[in-house]
Amino acid sequence: MTRLYLSNDTSARAAGADRLAQAWAHVPDVELVRTSSRGAFFLEPLVERDRPGGRMAWPNAKPEDLPNILAWVGGTPVDDIPFLADQRRATFENFGITRPLSLEEYQRRGGLKGLERAVSLAPDAIVQELKRSQLRGRGGAAFPVWTKWQVAKDQAAEQKYVVANADEGDAGTYCDRMIMEGEPFRLIEGMLICAKAIGATRGYIYCRQEYPAAAQTLREALTIAERAGLLAVEGIPVHLDVFLGAGSYVCGEETALLESLEGRRGVVRAKPPYPALSGLYEKPTIVSNVLTFATVPSILARGGAWHASLGTDQSRGTMTLQVGGRVKQPGLVEIPFGATLAEVIERFGGGMAPGARFKAVQVGGPLGSLFPASGLDIPICYDAFARAGAILGHGGIVVYDDATDMLDLARHFMAFTADESCGKCTPCRIGSVRGREILEQLQAGRGRSGDLDLLADLSETMKAASLCALGQRAPYPVLTAIEHFPGEFRKN
Amino acid sequence: MSKPALAVLLTRHPRKPPNILQTLLEVQASLGFVPADALPEIARSLDVTEADVAGVLSYYPDLRTARTGRHLIRVCLGESCMANHGAKVLDRLRAHLKIEVGETTRDGRVTLERTYCVGTCPVGPSLVVDGDVIGRVRPDQIPALLEEYQ
């Protein structure tokens, strides 16, 4: 029997993995094991086969490649793929290797060691370990994780909650989806460690509806974990449930998420109080991004000092980047903070796709700033990006080619905000519509003098007077597009 | 759905406190949409006002008040798909189906929608057809692709 490995990740399936699985389903003496994905999506569908010393890989496999694979013809050692070899995987170290729903394989590769250690520690000691790690929230806000845990832990409340923010709405990002589909037990383990630290007995994973496979995998993983007796801390059951969203981007903002979880319109709440003090049903609640929770098990297992030893001064640990757009090698890149944007695009992205020429890169999702070719020397860390008025967000890096119309892209950004604004703050609700209208007029050749001044003025109001990051950050991609490509906005 | 069937659905998961969004998602999962005339019954079953239910229903883009066509095509317009010129895929679909975003073909075959990111960015431009994600879509593949969905 020959065992072949093929990813079951949604992106691998969208690239044709299921066609291979169907074609090879009834081939005698071939066992196809569906795993998580390595994240080298430019190589998917990627077929692998065991060999002493490490797996062999057949990239971009087609159904007719099976005879070659069985005859060991044309493969590449996985360890020789530079895109993977040059990374420093921690949270994603098992990706592409294990079956997502095998608790046994998860444990064999070090899973549950963090939880075991946490169970042996007092809540204070767990929070101290997080403090030593200097882990900052990976969803986008980059808030020190330990301070939230400390606040929630210190509350005397009969009910506390742990909520995983799986509303990964930033376009260009998918690492949370990969975790939920590929190693759901890592997320569950991180949430259980948090539950133990703060004394929570209930938790939710708020998953966007665009991720049906992630929600399904998580539900199955929770059932398996429950049967294995994992969903308890010191004998007290911890109930974890998956809750589906309904297509609203702003529900990725933590207070809007809580409103939505309570079943209402996903409108942001004014802060303070912060959720750690008063969150879900006004109880102390830790809301953290999926990637943040998934980073916690390694911190407990290897120690906070290990995490703090990676990265730069203010940005410790690894950053999970999702390099995409018009690059040659789109995929997931986990490396310590500190490499420059240019290095990441060249070394991992492999430069531009054939025939494409670089125009700009956007970092941090739809609210992230655009960088021109002259701005790529910036190191990837929170402080350098903050100094540049930019954000790392959730690690999305989208490269645009020179066929991109910047005016049309700017209009798209404003239209997105107008579509997704929850409507609570006037600057965001009305400013985004007015911004879109101004750009549409420019596009139609009906621009008037002073339009760009008006847009700049509107942007300042949105930045200063919106409650959440959607209104505050929405002007940035538009303003940076105008700053770096002014010629494209002079249409009148 | 008949009135009694809706009633059964609404009493299946009595929950406290009432959760309007989850209830509407369950109704939609059964019926394919949330019928406007079901609002009073939904409100009663949750002990909330009709305005509360209508507010939630109108807020979320993925909650529908009308049945979709036999096939639902969602075109991703997230930044990564935009960078890969996914807007051209949408243009091709609009031209071929002769409908705009949010509309259904007159024969009820296809409803066309846009979405902001389905998380398959590295294999974009992406389309979601009846829940299946199709990656690396080229505009010239659209006519043949549509043939598969009658």
XYZ file of C-alpha atoms in Angstrom, chain A residues 1-491:
491
model
C 0.000 0.000 0.000
C 1.411 3.395 -1.003
C 0.364 6.273 1.201
C 0.056 9.685 -0.471
C -0.662 12.952 1.296
C -2.899 15.667 -0.141
C -4.174 18.798 1.565
C -7.854 19.177 2.422
C -7.529 22.944 2.977
C -10.189 25.001 1.171
C -7.548 26.815 -0.893
C -5.983 23.513 -1.967
C -9.438 22.219 -2.865
C -10.190 25.403 -4.814
C -6.948 24.751 -6.700
C -8.091 21.248 -7.658
C -7.113 18.876 -4.809
C -10.532 17.204 -4.867
C -10.133 16.357 -8.570
C -7.057 14.326 -7.649
C -8.856 12.681 -4.763
C -11.757 11.672 -7.022
C -9.487 10.422 -9.772
C -7.396 8.310 -7.417
C -10.131 7.132 -5.047
C -10.339 3.629 -6.491
C -6.729 3.042 -7.480
C -5.680 -0.247 -5.844
C -2.911 -0.090 -3.247
C -2.999 3.715 -2.977
C -4.118 5.293 0.276
C -4.800 9.014 0.104
C -4.446 10.874 3.426
C -5.996 14.343 3.544
C -3.866 16.683 5.673
C -3.676 20.369 6.489
C -1.784 22.540 3.980
C 1.862 23.614 4.117
C 0.695 27.053 3.035
C 2.789 26.982 -0.145
C -0.374 27.539 -2.145
C 1.398 28.300 -5.404
C 2.353 24.593 -5.352
C -1.159 23.278 -4.629
C -2.402 20.744 -5.334
C 0.731 19.365 -3.697
C 1.057 15.604 -3.358
C 3.544 14.129 -0.895
C 4.929 10.682 -0.202
C 6.985 9.294 2.697
C 10.630 8.579 2.122
C 13.376 7.923 4.665
C 14.780 11.320 5.629
C 11.667 13.334 4.812
C 8.763 13.512 2.410
C 8.978 13.946 -1.345
C 6.611 16.418 -2.995
C 4.989 16.681 -6.411
C 3.797 20.274 -6.898
C 0.811 21.312 -9.033
C -0.117 17.664 -9.459
C -2.622 16.500 -12.055
C -4.592 13.232 -12.090
C -2.344 11.813 -14.827
C 0.777 12.330 -12.669
C 0.016 9.288 -10.499
C 2.220 6.794 -12.388
C 5.205 9.154 -12.014
C 4.542 9.632 -8.322
C 4.303 5.873 -7.777
C 7.570 5.422 -9.711
C 9.317 8.211 -7.733
C 9.723 10.250 -10.933
C 9.904 14.034 -10.857
C 9.458 14.743 -7.138
C 11.286 17.286 -4.967
C 12.247 16.767 -1.301
C 9.920 18.971 0.775
C 12.942 20.159 2.770
C 14.480 21.541 -0.429
C 11.586 23.906 -1.197
C 13.106 27.333 -0.342
C 9.713 28.928 0.358
C 9.304 26.467 3.248
C 12.932 25.901 4.248
C 13.528 29.646 4.763
C 10.645 30.019 7.220
C 10.782 29.608 10.974
C 7.557 27.819 11.726
C 6.236 27.655 15.289
C 2.444 27.896 15.273
C 2.330 26.360 11.792
C 5.064 23.760 12.315
C 2.718 20.789 11.777
C 0.952 22.191 8.755
C 0.919 19.935 5.739
C 2.013 17.005 7.859
C -0.876 15.929 10.073
C -4.548 15.097 9.674
C -6.632 17.937 11.112
C -8.961 15.735 13.164
C -6.428 13.283 14.534
C -6.003 14.138 18.200
C -3.416 11.356 18.399
C -1.238 12.922 15.680
C -1.624 16.335 17.321
C -0.372 14.917 20.614
C 2.420 12.949 18.976
C 3.772 16.215 17.560
C 3.725 18.061 20.880
C 0.067 19.051 21.104
C -1.547 19.447 24.552
C 1.828 19.955 26.266
C 0.950 23.626 26.827
C -2.364 22.716 28.420
C -0.702 20.093 30.625
C 1.722 22.707 31.899
C -1.063 25.277 32.401
C -3.070 22.810 34.474
C -0.085 22.464 36.809
C 0.210 26.247 37.242
C -1.767 28.771 39.258
C -3.684 31.342 37.159
C -1.196 34.011 38.192
C 1.712 31.939 36.923
C 0.007 31.433 33.544
C -0.483 35.189 33.184
C 3.172 35.722 34.166
C 4.256 33.305 31.431
C 2.214 35.324 28.912
C 3.797 38.514 30.253
C 7.298 37.052 29.810
C 6.411 36.042 26.239
C 5.457 39.645 25.329
C 2.785 38.235 23.029
C 0.638 40.929 21.423
C -2.767 40.225 19.911
C -2.426 39.005 16.347
C -5.831 40.137 15.093
C -4.646 43.626 14.268
C -4.799 45.751 17.423
C -1.555 44.221 18.811
C -2.625 44.739 22.416
C -0.457 42.952 25.037
C -2.339 39.721 25.667
C -1.338 39.264 29.298
C -2.906 42.557 30.459
C -6.332 41.459 29.205
C -5.962 38.094 30.922
C -4.862 39.788 34.134
C -7.903 42.084 34.168
C -10.370 39.243 33.475
C -8.663 36.965 35.999
C -8.952 39.584 38.748
C -12.709 40.031 38.314
C -14.972 38.275 40.756
C -17.824 37.083 38.553
C -20.013 33.984 38.579
C -19.559 33.665 34.801
C -16.639 34.555 32.532
C -16.199 33.898 28.834
C -13.458 33.060 26.357
C -14.238 34.131 22.806
C -12.156 33.357 19.745
C -12.516 35.975 17.060
C -12.704 33.862 13.899
C -14.332 36.599 11.832
C -11.212 36.877 9.708
C -12.535 39.618 7.453
C -9.343 41.310 6.277
C -9.136 40.442 2.616
C -5.846 38.799 1.761
C -5.643 36.925 5.073
C -6.520 33.304 5.790
C -4.204 32.054 8.547
C -7.120 31.725 11.000
C -9.035 29.679 8.444
C -5.989 27.443 7.990
C -5.732 26.889 11.752
C -9.417 26.044 12.127
C -9.381 23.719 9.127
C -5.889 22.355 9.642
C -5.170 22.118 13.361
C -8.365 22.901 15.278
C -7.046 21.302 18.473
C -4.380 24.026 18.703
C -7.077 26.707 18.884
C -9.080 24.659 21.390
C -5.956 24.120 23.516
C -5.201 27.862 23.547
C -8.778 28.679 24.575
C -8.673 26.093 27.385
C -5.425 27.586 28.712
C -7.095 31.004 28.743
C -10.186 29.530 30.450
C -7.978 28.089 33.165
C -6.082 31.376 33.610
C -9.135 33.605 33.991
C -11.613 31.106 35.420
C -13.990 30.896 32.442
C -16.355 27.976 31.950
C -17.922 28.961 28.642
C -16.501 29.951 25.321
C -17.445 30.651 21.751
C -15.667 30.595 18.449
C -17.293 33.323 16.372
C -16.655 32.074 12.839
C -17.552 33.971 9.687
C -20.117 32.322 7.448
C -17.708 32.453 4.506
C -15.749 29.661 6.249
C -18.155 26.686 6.285
C -15.368 24.080 6.228
C -13.639 25.735 9.188
C -16.862 25.748 11.219
C -17.545 22.111 10.359
C -14.008 20.967 11.229
C -14.142 22.845 14.526
C -17.462 21.284 15.469
C -16.068 17.821 14.788
C -12.897 18.657 16.714
C -14.959 19.848 19.697
C -16.894 16.565 19.674
C -13.646 14.588 19.598
C -12.143 16.732 22.373
C -15.283 16.319 24.470
C -15.197 12.511 24.098
C -11.528 12.530 25.069
C -12.431 14.379 28.252
C -10.437 17.443 27.238
C -13.126 20.072 27.629
C -12.696 20.515 31.347
C -10.297 22.349 33.594
C -9.625 20.666 36.940
C -12.833 18.695 36.676
C -15.005 21.704 35.826
C -16.486 21.440 32.308
C -15.642 24.195 29.846
C -18.367 24.467 27.183
C -17.093 25.622 23.808
C -19.431 26.295 20.877
C -19.100 27.502 17.310
C -21.255 30.503 16.418
C -21.675 31.558 12.798
C -21.653 35.165 11.656
C -23.632 36.472 8.718
C -21.325 38.408 6.436
C -20.640 41.611 8.340
C -17.014 42.829 8.237
C -17.335 45.078 11.272
C -18.211 42.038 13.423
C -14.474 41.395 13.487
C -14.246 44.380 15.845
C -14.448 42.863 19.309
C -17.421 44.781 20.698
C -19.432 44.431 17.470
C -18.599 40.734 17.613
C -20.025 40.508 21.129
C -23.222 42.302 20.053
C -23.523 39.835 17.189
C -22.829 36.880 19.479
C -25.714 38.086 21.626
C -27.828 37.945 18.467
C -28.236 41.643 17.783
C -27.067 43.982 15.019
C -23.271 43.916 14.972
C -22.829 47.538 16.011
C -19.705 48.609 17.894
C -19.927 49.530 21.564
C -18.159 52.530 23.029
C -15.068 51.544 25.059
C -14.439 51.581 28.001
C -15.565 49.338 29.526
C -13.308 46.876 27.762
C -14.560 43.323 27.290
C -12.083 41.941 29.837
C -14.095 43.880 32.405
C -17.547 43.785 30.854
C -17.968 41.813 27.646
C -20.404 39.104 26.617
C -23.662 39.599 28.549
C -21.697 42.207 30.525
C -19.443 39.531 32.016
C -15.613 39.501 31.958
C -14.657 38.199 28.533
C -11.407 37.597 26.723
C -11.832 38.192 23.022
C -8.751 37.233 21.045
C -7.998 36.379 17.493
C -7.706 32.689 16.473
C -3.987 33.063 15.705
C -3.390 34.596 19.148
C -5.026 31.659 20.934
C -3.150 29.253 18.642
C 0.164 30.848 19.670
C -0.502 30.325 23.393
C 0.068 26.513 23.608
C 3.679 26.839 22.388
C 4.319 29.668 24.851
C 3.181 27.495 27.750
C 4.999 24.417 26.434
C 8.306 26.118 25.563
C 8.165 29.005 27.998
C 7.539 32.721 27.564
C 11.285 33.370 27.309
C 11.466 31.254 24.153
C 8.783 33.411 22.513
C 10.398 36.646 23.659
C 13.743 35.516 22.215
C 12.300 35.800 18.680
C 11.562 39.012 16.810
C 12.371 42.651 17.526
C 12.266 44.933 20.563
C 8.538 45.741 20.558
C 7.411 42.829 18.408
C 8.305 39.469 19.915
C 7.740 36.051 18.422
C 6.889 35.156 14.870
C 4.632 37.017 12.461
C 2.349 35.064 10.204
C 2.269 36.825 6.867
C 0.040 35.985 3.983
C 1.866 37.111 0.879
C -0.313 37.437 -2.174
C -1.747 39.456 -4.988
C 0.427 39.513 -8.118
C 3.471 37.735 -6.705
C 4.871 34.540 -8.169
C 4.574 32.514 -4.949
C 1.486 33.399 -2.920
C 1.248 31.667 0.423
C 1.603 31.630 4.182
C 4.911 32.776 5.655
C 5.744 32.450 9.361
C 9.018 34.179 10.278
C 10.314 36.176 13.257
C 9.475 39.892 13.122
C 12.130 42.111 11.588
C 12.566 41.176 7.926
C 11.858 44.032 5.538
C 8.819 44.169 3.296
C 11.118 44.007 0.250
C 12.795 40.831 1.541
C 9.462 39.139 2.141
C 8.119 39.999 -1.308
C 11.318 38.875 -3.038
C 12.457 35.921 -0.973
C 9.104 34.345 -0.229
C 6.786 35.929 -2.771
C 9.416 35.135 -5.408
C 8.994 38.566 -6.965
C 6.267 39.403 -9.440
C 4.135 36.877 -11.320
C 5.264 36.333 -14.931
C 4.483 39.382 -17.047
C 3.479 41.545 -14.083
C 5.265 44.717 -12.974
C 5.151 46.031 -9.411
C 3.033 49.084 -8.692
C 2.204 49.077 -4.981
C 1.732 46.801 -2.001
C -0.961 47.004 0.643
C -0.207 45.676 4.113
C -2.833 44.954 6.756
C -6.058 44.299 4.879
C -8.619 46.733 3.433
C -7.717 49.366 6.047
C -3.982 49.088 5.444
C -1.749 51.662 3.820
C -0.273 51.333 0.322
C 3.504 51.372 -0.152
C 5.179 52.269 -3.466
C 8.394 50.613 -4.663
C 10.431 53.252 -2.801
C 8.836 52.330 0.555
C 9.693 48.652 0.812
C 12.685 48.925 3.139
C 10.418 49.071 6.169
C 10.992 46.268 8.703
C 7.963 44.148 9.480
C 7.286 44.990 13.119
C 4.601 46.936 14.965
C 6.662 50.001 15.901
C 8.115 50.667 12.435
C 4.648 50.404 10.910
C 3.132 52.628 13.591
C 5.815 55.265 12.919
C 4.898 55.156 9.220
C 1.204 55.621 10.060
C 0.605 52.129 8.738
C -0.562 48.836 10.248
C 0.528 45.228 10.082
C -3.027 44.206 10.865
C -3.514 40.488 10.514
C -0.481 40.077 8.260
C -2.011 40.427 4.808
C 0.425 41.570 2.095
C -1.239 42.215 -1.257
C 0.900 43.224 -4.223
C -0.721 45.176 -7.059
C 0.668 45.231 -10.594
C 0.939 48.173 -12.977
C -2.341 47.290 -14.681
C -4.099 48.434 -11.485
C -6.113 51.662 -11.784
C -5.449 53.466 -8.492
C -8.491 55.725 -8.761
C -10.719 52.698 -9.248
C -8.985 50.919 -6.366
C -9.502 53.951 -4.102
C -13.187 53.997 -5.067
C -13.343 50.285 -4.240
C -11.912 50.949 -0.752
C -14.474 53.651 -0.019
C -17.309 51.544 -1.451
C -16.215 48.702 0.829
C -16.359 50.945 3.903
C -19.721 52.352 2.838
C -21.042 48.785 2.464
C -19.620 47.584 5.755
C -20.023 50.585 8.078
C -22.250 49.582 10.992
C -23.729 53.086 10.976
C -23.113 53.927 14.603
C -20.742 56.853 13.947
C -21.776 59.586 11.537
C -18.239 60.231 10.164
C -17.914 56.613 9.059
C -21.517 56.085 7.914
C -21.777 59.286 5.873
C -18.101 60.027 5.253
C -17.578 56.725 3.443
C -20.546 57.351 1.147
C -19.436 60.916 0.392
C -15.884 59.680 -0.188
C -17.119 57.044 -2.629
C -19.242 59.645 -4.442
C -16.323 62.052 -4.857
C -14.159 59.292 -6.331
C -17.000 58.164 -8.624
C -17.366 61.716 -9.912
C -13.631 61.860 -10.602
C -13.875 58.554 -12.438
C -16.742 59.852 -14.562
C -14.669 62.906 -15.510
C -16.947 65.196 -13.510
C -14.396 66.094 -10.848
C -14.418 69.649 -9.525
C -11.571 71.704 -8.168
C -11.275 71.182 -4.451
C -12.574 67.603 -4.584
C -9.349 66.135 -3.253
C -9.199 68.769 -0.493
C -12.729 67.839 0.466
C -11.749 64.159 0.495
C -8.741 64.944 2.695
C -10.916 66.960 5.064
C -13.506 64.188 5.211
C -10.734 61.692 5.916
C -9.411 63.696 8.853
C -12.891 63.738 10.379
C -13.297 59.990 9.882
C -9.898 59.277 11.432
C -10.506 61.502 14.453
C -14.161 60.904 15.211
C -14.938 57.235 14.492
C -15.299 54.758 17.332
C -13.572 51.767 15.748
C -10.803 50.947 13.323
C -13.140 50.724 10.321
C -13.892 54.449 10.263
C -10.534 55.445 11.732
C -8.462 53.483 9.227
C -10.635 53.483 6.083
C -9.095 56.726 4.737
C -5.519 55.375 4.852
C -5.492 53.216 1.715
C -7.266 56.021 -0.180
C -4.938 58.767 1.063
C -1.795 56.709 0.450
C -3.022 55.925 -3.079
C -3.431 59.666 -3.729
C -0.081 60.458 -2.061
C 1.938 57.982 -4.109
C 0.023 58.134 -7.417
C -1.288 61.720 -7.590
C -1.348 61.774 -11.384
C -4.132 59.191 -11.477
C -6.444 61.398 -9.435
C -6.242 64.465 -11.708
C -9.123 63.621 -13.994
